[in-house]
Amino acid sequence: MSLAVKAVGIRKSFGSYEVLKGLDLEVAYGEVLCILGPSGSGKSTFLRCINHLETPNSGYVWVDGAIMGYELNRDALQELPIKRLRAQQSQLGMVFQHFNLFAHRTVLGNVIEGPMVVRGLRRAEAEARAMDLLEQVGMAGKALSYPSQLSGGQKQRVAIARSLAMEPRVMLFDEPTSALDPELVGEVLEVMRNLARGGTTMIVVTHEIGFAREVADRVVVMIDGEIRETGAPGQVLSNPGDPRVRTFLSRVLA
Ligand SMILES: Nc1ncnc2c1ncn2[C@@H]1O[C@H](COP(=O)(O)OP(=O)(O)OP(=O)(O)O)[C@@H](O)[C@H]1O
Ligand SMILES: [Mg+2]
């Protein structure tokens, strides 16, 4: 089986505080993995280690079989030069809690930026593909609007289209709906549900237990920098073996 993402022994400390205590994870192509866990358990740090925005203190991540951040040089691992690291990172699309759209560009301008600047696409092609993606997230009608003219849910849908425009192998989501007003959560989850149905490989940090139950192929629960439970959503969410996971879930499901 070819793996989209494989992480082995990921440890990360900030000062003397160990946030990630040796995490292993494998995600297959087409798989949707949801990561749950209490605030401060290290979920965002783990995502940032996966795409090498943070360098783990030990452990390695492979994306599509290539080790992130390093190359093999005469049997020794050498850090990649920044340009090649950026190219590697572009294989991972990232959507954060706070939509970080360019305020001075239109919706369309936001989506074509990466493909034109980083991948050298010509404007006409970048725009045609951007319009397809905006169609897919239900935002084609707002292509010429500016971010300040959009609701939070609309901005987040544009942020998803902008990530997809780089044709990443894997999409990483870090609580994409937790900054939204409750009535706007559904439209973003619907876009994510459609992506999952279409076979996009996704790692989703979320507090939306209903989404995890319905959409995830597998759920991981992180507590205090460790993966304490992993399995099918039905099993993990309804019948977790680990008592700390049970306590966490009983709180969020209450
Ligand atoms: N750059 C940093 N420097 C120092 N400490 C950090 C840094 N980034 C994260 N931490 C600490 O690491 C711990 C884990 O943080 P992280 O953001 O990964 O948690 P999380 O599970 O994503 O939480 P939340 O659900 O609130 O987003 C926290 O105690 C946080 O304060
Ligand atoms: Mg977080």
PDB file of C-alpha atoms and ligand atoms in Angstrom:
ATOM      1  CA  MET A   1       0.000   0.000   0.000  1.00  0.00           C
ATOM      2  CA  SER A   2       1.444   3.373  -0.870  1.00  0.00           C
ATOM      3  CA  LEU A   3       1.266   5.867   1.955  1.00  0.00           C
ATOM      4  CA  ALA A   4       0.521   9.538   1.572  1.00  0.00           C
ATOM      5  CA  VAL A   5       1.987  10.386   4.970  1.00  0.00           C
ATOM      6  CA  LYS A   6       4.087   8.420   7.364  1.00  0.00           C
ATOM      7  CA  ALA A   7       5.395   9.902  10.611  1.00  0.00           C
ATOM      8  CA  VAL A   8       7.727   7.974  12.868  1.00  0.00           C
ATOM      9  CA  GLY A   9       8.805   8.857  16.394  1.00  0.00           C
ATOM     10  CA  ILE A  10       7.950  12.555  16.234  1.00  0.00           C
ATOM     11  CA  ARG A  11       9.153  14.432  19.297  1.00  0.00           C
ATOM     12  CA  LYS A  12       8.983  18.174  19.771  1.00  0.00           C
ATOM     13  CA  SER A  13       9.917  20.330  22.739  1.00  0.00           C
ATOM     14  CA  PHE A  14       9.615  24.044  23.336  1.00  0.00           C
ATOM     15  CA  GLY A  15      12.310  24.806  25.890  1.00  0.00           C
ATOM     16  CA  SER A  16      12.143  22.089  28.492  1.00  0.00           C
ATOM     17  CA  TYR A  17       8.460  21.373  27.744  1.00  0.00           C
ATOM     18  CA  GLU A  18       7.948  18.295  25.621  1.00  0.00           C
ATOM     19  CA  VAL A  19       4.810  18.874  23.555  1.00  0.00           C
ATOM     20  CA  LEU A  20       5.014  15.780  21.319  1.00  0.00           C
ATOM     21  CA  LYS A  21       6.233  12.605  22.935  1.00  0.00           C
ATOM     22  CA  GLY A  22       7.036  10.282  20.073  1.00  0.00           C
ATOM     23  CA  LEU A  23       4.125  10.105  17.628  1.00  0.00           C
ATOM     24  CA  ASP A  24       3.698   7.550  14.861  1.00  0.00           C
ATOM     25  CA  LEU A  25       1.095   7.929  12.143  1.00  0.00           C
ATOM     26  CA  GLU A  26       0.352   6.472   8.756  1.00  0.00           C
ATOM     27  CA  VAL A  27      -2.200   7.877   6.322  1.00  0.00           C
ATOM     28  CA  ALA A  28      -3.033   6.090   3.087  1.00  0.00           C
ATOM     29  CA  TYR A  29      -3.978   7.827  -0.142  1.00  0.00           C
ATOM     30  CA  GLY A  30      -7.653   8.677  -0.164  1.00  0.00           C
ATOM     31  CA  GLU A  31      -7.925   8.318   3.579  1.00  0.00           C
ATOM     32  CA  VAL A  32      -9.598  10.879   5.844  1.00  0.00           C
ATOM     33  CA  LEU A  33      -8.053  10.990   9.288  1.00  0.00           C
ATOM     34  CA  CYS A  34      -9.511  13.143  12.050  1.00  0.00           C
ATOM     35  CA  ILE A  35      -7.374  14.140  15.025  1.00  0.00           C
ATOM     36  CA  LEU A  36      -9.248  14.944  18.217  1.00  0.00           C
ATOM     37  CA  GLY A  37      -7.948  15.935  21.613  1.00  0.00           C
ATOM     38  CA  PRO A  38      -8.092  18.525  24.367  1.00  0.00           C
ATOM     39  CA  SER A  39      -6.706  22.017  23.932  1.00  0.00           C
ATOM     40  CA  GLY A  40      -2.952  22.039  24.413  1.00  0.00           C
ATOM     41  CA  SER A  41      -2.517  18.336  23.624  1.00  0.00           C
ATOM     42  CA  GLY A  42      -0.239  19.160  20.684  1.00  0.00           C
ATOM     43  CA  LYS A  43      -2.540  18.727  17.684  1.00  0.00           C
ATOM     44  CA  SER A  44      -1.480  21.908  15.871  1.00  0.00           C
ATOM     45  CA  THR A  45       2.161  21.280  16.667  1.00  0.00           C
ATOM     46  CA  PHE A  46       1.842  17.800  15.191  1.00  0.00           C
ATOM     47  CA  LEU A  47       0.312  19.158  11.952  1.00  0.00           C
ATOM     48  CA  ARG A  48       3.100  21.740  11.791  1.00  0.00           C
ATOM     49  CA  CYS A  49       5.677  18.997  12.213  1.00  0.00           C
ATOM     50  CA  ILE A  50       4.053  17.002   9.417  1.00  0.00           C
ATOM     51  CA  ASN A  51       4.499  19.842   6.943  1.00  0.00           C
ATOM     52  CA  HIS A  52       7.817  20.867   8.475  1.00  0.00           C
ATOM     53  CA  LEU A  53       6.699  24.325   9.558  1.00  0.00           C
ATOM     54  CA  GLU A  54       8.208  23.052  12.808  1.00  0.00           C
ATOM     55  CA  THR A  55      11.259  20.823  12.711  1.00  0.00           C
ATOM     56  CA  PRO A  56      10.795  17.873  15.060  1.00  0.00           C
ATOM     57  CA  ASN A  57      13.564  17.366  17.619  1.00  0.00           C
ATOM     58  CA  SER A  58      13.584  13.754  16.552  1.00  0.00           C
ATOM     59  CA  GLY A  59      11.614  11.552  14.211  1.00  0.00           C
ATOM     60  CA  TYR A  60      10.871  11.842  10.521  1.00  0.00           C
ATOM     61  CA  VAL A  61       7.946  12.431   8.220  1.00  0.00           C
ATOM     62  CA  TRP A  62       7.590  10.978   4.767  1.00  0.00           C
ATOM     63  CA  VAL A  63       5.169  12.468   2.269  1.00  0.00           C
ATOM     64  CA  ASP A  64       4.551  10.383  -0.822  1.00  0.00           C
ATOM     65  CA  GLY A  65       7.635   8.370   0.082  1.00  0.00           C
ATOM     66  CA  ALA A  66      10.024  11.331   0.331  1.00  0.00           C
ATOM     67  CA  ILE A  67      11.449  12.331   3.685  1.00  0.00           C
ATOM     68  CA  MET A  68      10.413  15.873   4.626  1.00  0.00           C
ATOM     69  CA  GLY A  69      13.164  18.416   5.099  1.00  0.00           C
ATOM     70  CA  TYR A  70      16.084  16.175   4.230  1.00  0.00           C
ATOM     71  CA  GLU A  71      17.849  14.466   1.403  1.00  0.00           C
ATOM     72  CA  LEU A  72      20.090  11.479   1.436  1.00  0.00           C
ATOM     73  CA  ASN A  73      23.642  12.360   0.558  1.00  0.00           C
ATOM     74  CA  ARG A  74      26.153   9.494   0.631  1.00  0.00           C
ATOM     75  CA  ASP A  75      24.138   7.608   3.239  1.00  0.00           C
ATOM     76  CA  ALA A  76      23.792  10.698   5.456  1.00  0.00           C
ATOM     77  CA  LEU A  77      20.717  12.864   5.866  1.00  0.00           C
ATOM     78  CA  GLN A  78      21.282  16.477   4.975  1.00  0.00           C
ATOM     79  CA  GLU A  79      18.877  19.340   5.497  1.00  0.00           C
ATOM     80  CA  LEU A  80      17.192  20.438   2.290  1.00  0.00           C
ATOM     81  CA  PRO A  81      17.883  23.936   1.024  1.00  0.00           C
ATOM     82  CA  ILE A  82      14.921  26.216   1.708  1.00  0.00           C
ATOM     83  CA  LYS A  83      13.717  26.304  -1.902  1.00  0.00           C
ATOM     84  CA  ARG A  84      13.405  22.552  -2.093  1.00  0.00           C
ATOM     85  CA  LEU A  85      11.803  22.437   1.319  1.00  0.00           C
ATOM     86  CA  ARG A  86       9.179  24.909   0.061  1.00  0.00           C
ATOM     87  CA  ALA A  87       8.565  22.686  -2.954  1.00  0.00           C
ATOM     88  CA  GLN A  88       8.061  19.719  -0.642  1.00  0.00           C
ATOM     89  CA  GLN A  89       5.745  21.721   1.568  1.00  0.00           C
ATOM     90  CA  SER A  90       3.623  22.678  -1.406  1.00  0.00           C
ATOM     91  CA  GLN A  91       2.564  19.022  -1.573  1.00  0.00           C
ATOM     92  CA  LEU A  92       0.662  19.636   1.633  1.00  0.00           C
ATOM     93  CA  GLY A  93      -2.251  22.046   1.509  1.00  0.00           C
ATOM     94  CA  MET A  94      -2.936  23.716   4.825  1.00  0.00           C
ATOM     95  CA  VAL A  95      -6.134  25.375   6.009  1.00  0.00           C
ATOM     96  CA  PHE A  96      -5.967  27.076   9.384  1.00  0.00           C
ATOM     97  CA  GLN A  97      -8.526  28.251  11.889  1.00  0.00           C
ATOM     98  CA  HIS A  98      -8.060  31.833  10.725  1.00  0.00           C
ATOM     99  CA  PHE A  99      -8.432  32.286   6.992  1.00  0.00           C
ATOM    100  CA  ASN A 100      -5.261  34.029   5.950  1.00  0.00           C
ATOM    101  CA  LEU A 101      -6.418  35.424   2.630  1.00  0.00           C
ATOM    102  CA  PHE A 102      -4.641  38.350   0.996  1.00  0.00           C
ATOM    103  CA  ALA A 103      -6.892  41.291   1.901  1.00  0.00           C
ATOM    104  CA  HIS A 104      -5.919  43.424  -1.082  1.00  0.00           C
ATOM    105  CA  ARG A 105      -6.666  40.720  -3.678  1.00  0.00           C
ATOM    106  CA  THR A 106      -9.980  39.514  -4.994  1.00  0.00           C
ATOM    107  CA  VAL A 107     -11.157  35.990  -4.348  1.00  0.00           C
ATOM    108  CA  LEU A 108      -9.946  35.004  -7.806  1.00  0.00           C
ATOM    109  CA  GLY A 109      -6.652  36.834  -7.224  1.00  0.00           C
ATOM    110  CA  ASN A 110      -6.142  34.845  -4.033  1.00  0.00           C
ATOM    111  CA  VAL A 111      -6.674  31.517  -5.756  1.00  0.00           C
ATOM    112  CA  ILE A 112      -4.443  32.177  -8.803  1.00  0.00           C
ATOM    113  CA  GLU A 113      -1.541  33.637  -6.783  1.00  0.00           C
ATOM    114  CA  GLY A 114       0.182  30.350  -5.829  1.00  0.00           C
ATOM    115  CA  PRO A 115      -0.221  28.603  -9.187  1.00  0.00           C
ATOM    116  CA  MET A 116       1.115  31.658 -11.065  1.00  0.00           C
ATOM    117  CA  VAL A 117       3.948  32.681  -8.733  1.00  0.00           C
ATOM    118  CA  VAL A 118       5.101  29.313  -7.450  1.00  0.00           C
ATOM    119  CA  ARG A 119       4.192  26.993 -10.284  1.00  0.00           C
ATOM    120  CA  GLY A 120       4.534  29.380 -13.183  1.00  0.00           C
ATOM    121  CA  LEU A 121       1.078  28.857 -14.667  1.00  0.00           C
ATOM    122  CA  ARG A 122      -0.118  31.430 -17.148  1.00  0.00           C
ATOM    123  CA  ARG A 123      -2.912  33.698 -16.021  1.00  0.00           C
ATOM    124  CA  ALA A 124      -5.558  32.286 -18.370  1.00  0.00           C
ATOM    125  CA  GLU A 125      -4.960  28.730 -17.260  1.00  0.00           C
ATOM    126  CA  ALA A 126      -4.655  29.673 -13.583  1.00  0.00           C
ATOM    127  CA  GLU A 127      -7.947  31.580 -13.805  1.00  0.00           C
ATOM    128  CA  ALA A 128      -9.764  28.755 -15.560  1.00  0.00           C
ATOM    129  CA  ARG A 129      -8.671  26.280 -12.932  1.00  0.00           C
ATOM    130  CA  ALA A 130      -9.403  28.721 -10.112  1.00  0.00           C
ATOM    131  CA  MET A 131     -12.956  29.187 -11.394  1.00  0.00           C
ATOM    132  CA  ASP A 132     -13.465  25.397 -11.391  1.00  0.00           C
ATOM    133  CA  LEU A 133     -12.284  25.251  -7.799  1.00  0.00           C
ATOM    134  CA  LEU A 134     -14.421  28.213  -6.763  1.00  0.00           C
ATOM    135  CA  GLU A 135     -17.355  26.430  -8.384  1.00  0.00           C
ATOM    136  CA  GLN A 136     -16.512  23.358  -6.336  1.00  0.00           C
ATOM    137  CA  VAL A 137     -16.628  25.306  -3.050  1.00  0.00           C
ATOM    138  CA  GLY A 138     -19.698  27.297  -4.103  1.00  0.00           C
ATOM    139  CA  MET A 139     -17.862  30.609  -4.421  1.00  0.00           C
ATOM    140  CA  ALA A 140     -17.697  31.211  -8.174  1.00  0.00           C
ATOM    141  CA  GLY A 141     -20.274  33.979  -7.857  1.00  0.00           C
ATOM    142  CA  LYS A 142     -17.938  35.917  -5.562  1.00  0.00           C
ATOM    143  CA  ALA A 143     -14.802  35.596  -7.683  1.00  0.00           C
ATOM    144  CA  LEU A 144     -14.387  39.359  -7.981  1.00  0.00           C
ATOM    145  CA  SER A 145     -15.244  40.215  -4.379  1.00  0.00           C
ATOM    146  CA  TYR A 146     -12.622  41.123  -1.801  1.00  0.00           C
ATOM    147  CA  PRO A 147     -12.181  39.089   1.409  1.00  0.00           C
ATOM    148  CA  SER A 148     -13.599  41.929   3.535  1.00  0.00           C
ATOM    149  CA  GLN A 149     -16.878  41.533   1.621  1.00  0.00           C
ATOM    150  CA  LEU A 150     -17.240  37.868   2.598  1.00  0.00           C
ATOM    151  CA  SER A 151     -18.592  36.048   5.630  1.00  0.00           C
ATOM    152  CA  GLY A 152     -16.245  33.866   7.687  1.00  0.00           C
ATOM    153  CA  GLY A 153     -17.598  30.695   6.134  1.00  0.00           C
ATOM    154  CA  GLN A 154     -17.167  32.114   2.637  1.00  0.00           C
ATOM    155  CA  LYS A 155     -13.593  33.157   3.415  1.00  0.00           C
ATOM    156  CA  GLN A 156     -12.817  29.706   4.689  1.00  0.00           C
ATOM    157  CA  ARG A 157     -14.246  28.137   1.534  1.00  0.00           C
ATOM    158  CA  VAL A 158     -12.024  30.428  -0.546  1.00  0.00           C
ATOM    159  CA  ALA A 159      -9.053  29.430   1.640  1.00  0.00           C
ATOM    160  CA  ILE A 160      -9.808  25.794   0.833  1.00  0.00           C
ATOM    161  CA  ALA A 161      -9.989  26.558  -2.906  1.00  0.00           C
ATOM    162  CA  ARG A 162      -6.713  28.449  -2.661  1.00  0.00           C
ATOM    163  CA  SER A 163      -5.002  25.455  -1.044  1.00  0.00           C
ATOM    164  CA  LEU A 164      -6.468  23.057  -3.596  1.00  0.00           C
ATOM    165  CA  ALA A 165      -5.177  25.238  -6.430  1.00  0.00           C
ATOM    166  CA  MET A 166      -1.653  24.051  -5.633  1.00  0.00           C
ATOM    167  CA  GLU A 167      -2.801  20.462  -6.256  1.00  0.00           C
ATOM    168  CA  PRO A 168      -1.463  19.143  -2.978  1.00  0.00           C
ATOM    169  CA  ARG A 169      -1.227  15.427  -2.355  1.00  0.00           C
ATOM    170  CA  VAL A 170      -2.619  15.837   1.120  1.00  0.00           C
ATOM    171  CA  MET A 171      -4.835  18.482   2.718  1.00  0.00           C
ATOM    172  CA  LEU A 172      -4.186  19.399   6.343  1.00  0.00           C
ATOM    173  CA  PHE A 173      -6.943  21.210   8.221  1.00  0.00           C
ATOM    174  CA  ASP A 174      -6.408  22.761  11.638  1.00  0.00           C
ATOM    175  CA  GLU A 175      -9.804  23.405  13.210  1.00  0.00           C
ATOM    176  CA  PRO A 176     -11.106  25.119  10.069  1.00  0.00           C
ATOM    177  CA  THR A 177     -14.522  25.815  11.572  1.00  0.00           C
ATOM    178  CA  SER A 178     -13.759  26.728  15.150  1.00  0.00           C
ATOM    179  CA  ALA A 179     -13.514  30.484  14.542  1.00  0.00           C
ATOM    180  CA  LEU A 180     -16.831  30.564  12.675  1.00  0.00           C
ATOM    181  CA  ASP A 181     -20.241  31.606  13.869  1.00  0.00           C
ATOM    182  CA  PRO A 182     -22.243  28.416  14.433  1.00  0.00           C
ATOM    183  CA  GLU A 183     -24.552  29.025  11.460  1.00  0.00           C
ATOM    184  CA  LEU A 184     -21.553  29.144   9.092  1.00  0.00           C
ATOM    185  CA  VAL A 185     -19.919  25.900  10.219  1.00  0.00           C
ATOM    186  CA  GLY A 186     -22.140  23.671   8.109  1.00  0.00           C
ATOM    187  CA  GLU A 187     -21.228  25.152   4.729  1.00  0.00           C
ATOM    188  CA  VAL A 188     -17.505  24.629   5.357  1.00  0.00           C
ATOM    189  CA  LEU A 189     -17.995  21.087   6.623  1.00  0.00           C
ATOM    190  CA  GLU A 190     -20.095  20.405   3.517  1.00  0.00           C
ATOM    191  CA  VAL A 191     -17.186  21.446   1.273  1.00  0.00           C
ATOM    192  CA  MET A 192     -14.865  19.201   3.278  1.00  0.00           C
ATOM    193  CA  ARG A 193     -17.336  16.328   3.088  1.00  0.00           C
ATOM    194  CA  ASN A 194     -17.399  16.678  -0.702  1.00  0.00           C
ATOM    195  CA  LEU A 195     -13.617  16.706  -0.871  1.00  0.00           C
ATOM    196  CA  ALA A 196     -13.517  13.526   1.196  1.00  0.00           C
ATOM    197  CA  ARG A 197     -16.077  11.891  -1.095  1.00  0.00           C
ATOM    198  CA  GLY A 198     -13.964  12.879  -4.078  1.00  0.00           C
ATOM    199  CA  GLY A 199     -11.017  10.944  -2.668  1.00  0.00           C
ATOM    200  CA  THR A 200      -8.868  13.776  -1.301  1.00  0.00           C
ATOM    201  CA  THR A 201      -6.415  12.596   1.337  1.00  0.00           C
ATOM    202  CA  MET A 202      -7.138  14.641   4.455  1.00  0.00           C
ATOM    203  CA  ILE A 203      -5.812  15.063   7.971  1.00  0.00           C
ATOM    204  CA  VAL A 204      -8.317  17.103   9.926  1.00  0.00           C
ATOM    205  CA  VAL A 205      -7.853  18.464  13.431  1.00  0.00           C
ATOM    206  CA  THR A 206     -11.373  19.161  14.575  1.00  0.00           C
ATOM    207  CA  HIS A 207     -13.721  19.510  17.499  1.00  0.00           C
ATOM    208  CA  GLU A 208     -16.626  18.537  15.244  1.00  0.00           C
ATOM    209  CA  ILE A 209     -17.306  15.061  16.552  1.00  0.00           C
ATOM    210  CA  GLY A 210     -20.281  14.623  14.230  1.00  0.00           C
ATOM    211  CA  PHE A 211     -18.090  15.327  11.215  1.00  0.00           C
ATOM    212  CA  ALA A 212     -15.441  12.895  12.457  1.00  0.00           C
ATOM    213  CA  ARG A 213     -18.038  10.202  13.016  1.00  0.00           C
ATOM    214  CA  GLU A 214     -19.566  10.640   9.585  1.00  0.00           C
ATOM    215  CA  VAL A 215     -16.589  11.431   7.357  1.00  0.00           C
ATOM    216  CA  ALA A 216     -13.421  10.032   8.929  1.00  0.00           C
ATOM    217  CA  ASP A 217     -12.067   6.664   7.913  1.00  0.00           C
ATOM    218  CA  ARG A 218     -10.006   6.723  11.069  1.00  0.00           C
ATOM    219  CA  VAL A 219      -9.909   8.817  14.222  1.00  0.00           C
ATOM    220  CA  VAL A 220      -6.910   9.523  16.413  1.00  0.00           C
ATOM    221  CA  VAL A 221      -7.200  10.967  19.915  1.00  0.00           C
ATOM    222  CA  MET A 222      -4.200  12.884  21.218  1.00  0.00           C
ATOM    223  CA  ILE A 223      -3.750  13.642  24.897  1.00  0.00           C
ATOM    224  CA  ASP A 224      -0.676  15.323  26.374  1.00  0.00           C
ATOM    225  CA  GLY A 225       1.437  14.842  23.274  1.00  0.00           C
ATOM    226  CA  GLU A 226       0.639  11.179  22.803  1.00  0.00           C
ATOM    227  CA  ILE A 227      -1.719   9.255  20.566  1.00  0.00           C
ATOM    228  CA  ARG A 228      -3.873   7.460  23.095  1.00  0.00           C
ATOM    229  CA  GLU A 229      -6.428   5.915  20.789  1.00  0.00           C
ATOM    230  CA  THR A 230      -6.704   5.190  17.094  1.00  0.00           C
ATOM    231  CA  GLY A 231      -9.315   3.331  15.120  1.00  0.00           C
ATOM    232  CA  ALA A 232     -12.554   3.497  13.207  1.00  0.00           C
ATOM    233  CA  PRO A 233     -14.751   6.394  14.332  1.00  0.00           C
ATOM    234  CA  GLY A 234     -17.522   4.123  15.579  1.00  0.00           C
ATOM    235  CA  GLN A 235     -15.135   2.245  17.800  1.00  0.00           C
ATOM    236  CA  VAL A 236     -13.076   5.193  19.095  1.00  0.00           C
ATOM    237  CA  LEU A 237     -16.002   7.528  19.671  1.00  0.00           C
ATOM    238  CA  SER A 238     -18.431   5.028  21.153  1.00  0.00           C
ATOM    239  CA  ASN A 239     -16.172   2.642  22.970  1.00  0.00           C
ATOM    240  CA  PRO A 240     -12.690   4.005  23.687  1.00  0.00           C
ATOM    241  CA  GLY A 241     -10.457   1.759  25.740  1.00  0.00           C
ATOM    242  CA  ASP A 242      -8.288   4.487  27.278  1.00  0.00           C
ATOM    243  CA  PRO A 243      -9.870   6.043  30.377  1.00  0.00           C
ATOM    244  CA  ARG A 244      -8.448   9.522  29.628  1.00  0.00           C
ATOM    245  CA  VAL A 245      -9.917   9.353  26.135  1.00  0.00           C
ATOM    246  CA  ARG A 246     -13.256   8.342  27.660  1.00  0.00           C
ATOM    247  CA  THR A 247     -13.140  11.362  29.968  1.00  0.00           C
ATOM    248  CA  PHE A 248     -12.236  13.717  27.105  1.00  0.00           C
ATOM    249  CA  LEU A 249     -14.984  12.384  24.847  1.00  0.00           C
ATOM    250  CA  SER A 250     -17.631  12.414  27.544  1.00  0.00           C
ATOM    251  CA  ARG A 251     -16.837  16.122  27.980  1.00  0.00           C
ATOM    252  CA  VAL A 252     -17.026  17.039  24.301  1.00  0.00           C
ATOM    253  CA  LEU A 253     -20.056  14.862  23.644  1.00  0.00           C
ATOM    254  CA  ALA A 254     -21.910  16.257  26.660  1.00  0.00           C
TER     255      ALA A 254
HETATM  256  N1  LIG B   1       6.043  28.057  19.423  1.00  0.00           N
HETATM  257  C1  LIG B   1       5.775  27.626  20.661  1.00  0.00           C
HETATM  258  N2  LIG B   1       6.548  27.965  21.712  1.00  0.00           N
HETATM  259  C2  LIG B   1       6.284  27.524  22.953  1.00  0.00           C
HETATM  260  N3  LIG B   1       5.248  26.703  23.259  1.00  0.00           N
HETATM  261  C3  LIG B   1       4.444  26.325  22.267  1.00  0.00           C
HETATM  262  C4  LIG B   1       4.656  26.767  20.908  1.00  0.00           C
HETATM  263  N4  LIG B   1       3.685  26.214  20.129  1.00  0.00           N
HETATM  264  C5  LIG B   1       2.915  25.489  20.971  1.00  0.00           C
HETATM  265  N5  LIG B   1       3.363  25.551  22.239  1.00  0.00           N
HETATM  266  C6  LIG B   1       2.768  24.851  23.403  1.00  0.00           C
HETATM  267  O1  LIG B   1       2.619  23.501  23.060  1.00  0.00           O
HETATM  268  C7  LIG B   1       1.423  22.967  23.609  1.00  0.00           C
HETATM  269  C8  LIG B   1       0.607  22.341  22.506  1.00  0.00           C
HETATM  270  O2  LIG B   1       0.118  23.369  21.651  1.00  0.00           O
HETATM  271  P1  LIG B   1      -0.747  23.095  20.364  1.00  0.00           P
HETATM  272  O3  LIG B   1      -1.068  24.414  19.789  1.00  0.00           O
HETATM  273  O4  LIG B   1      -0.059  22.111  19.513  1.00  0.00           O
HETATM  274  O5  LIG B   1      -2.040  22.417  21.035  1.00  0.00           O
HETATM  275  P2  LIG B   1      -3.432  22.056  20.359  1.00  0.00           P
HETATM  276  O6  LIG B   1      -3.721  20.635  20.714  1.00  0.00           O
HETATM  277  O7  LIG B   1      -3.425  22.434  18.930  1.00  0.00           O
HETATM  278  O8  LIG B   1      -4.450  22.994  21.181  1.00  0.00           O
HETATM  279  P3  LIG B   1      -5.803  23.747  20.669  1.00  0.00           P
HETATM  280  O9  LIG B   1      -6.886  22.693  20.634  1.00  0.00           O
HETATM  281  O10 LIG B   1      -6.054  24.754  21.742  1.00  0.00           O
HETATM  282  O11 LIG B   1      -5.515  24.355  19.331  1.00  0.00           O
HETATM  283  C9  LIG B   1       0.738  24.106  24.341  1.00  0.00           C
HETATM  284  O12 LIG B   1       1.027  24.013  25.711  1.00  0.00           O
HETATM  285  C10 LIG B   1       1.384  25.342  23.738  1.00  0.00           C
HETATM  286  O13 LIG B   1       1.390  26.384  24.647  1.00  0.00           O
HETATM  287 MG    MG B   2      -4.444  23.857  17.806  1.00  0.00          MG
END
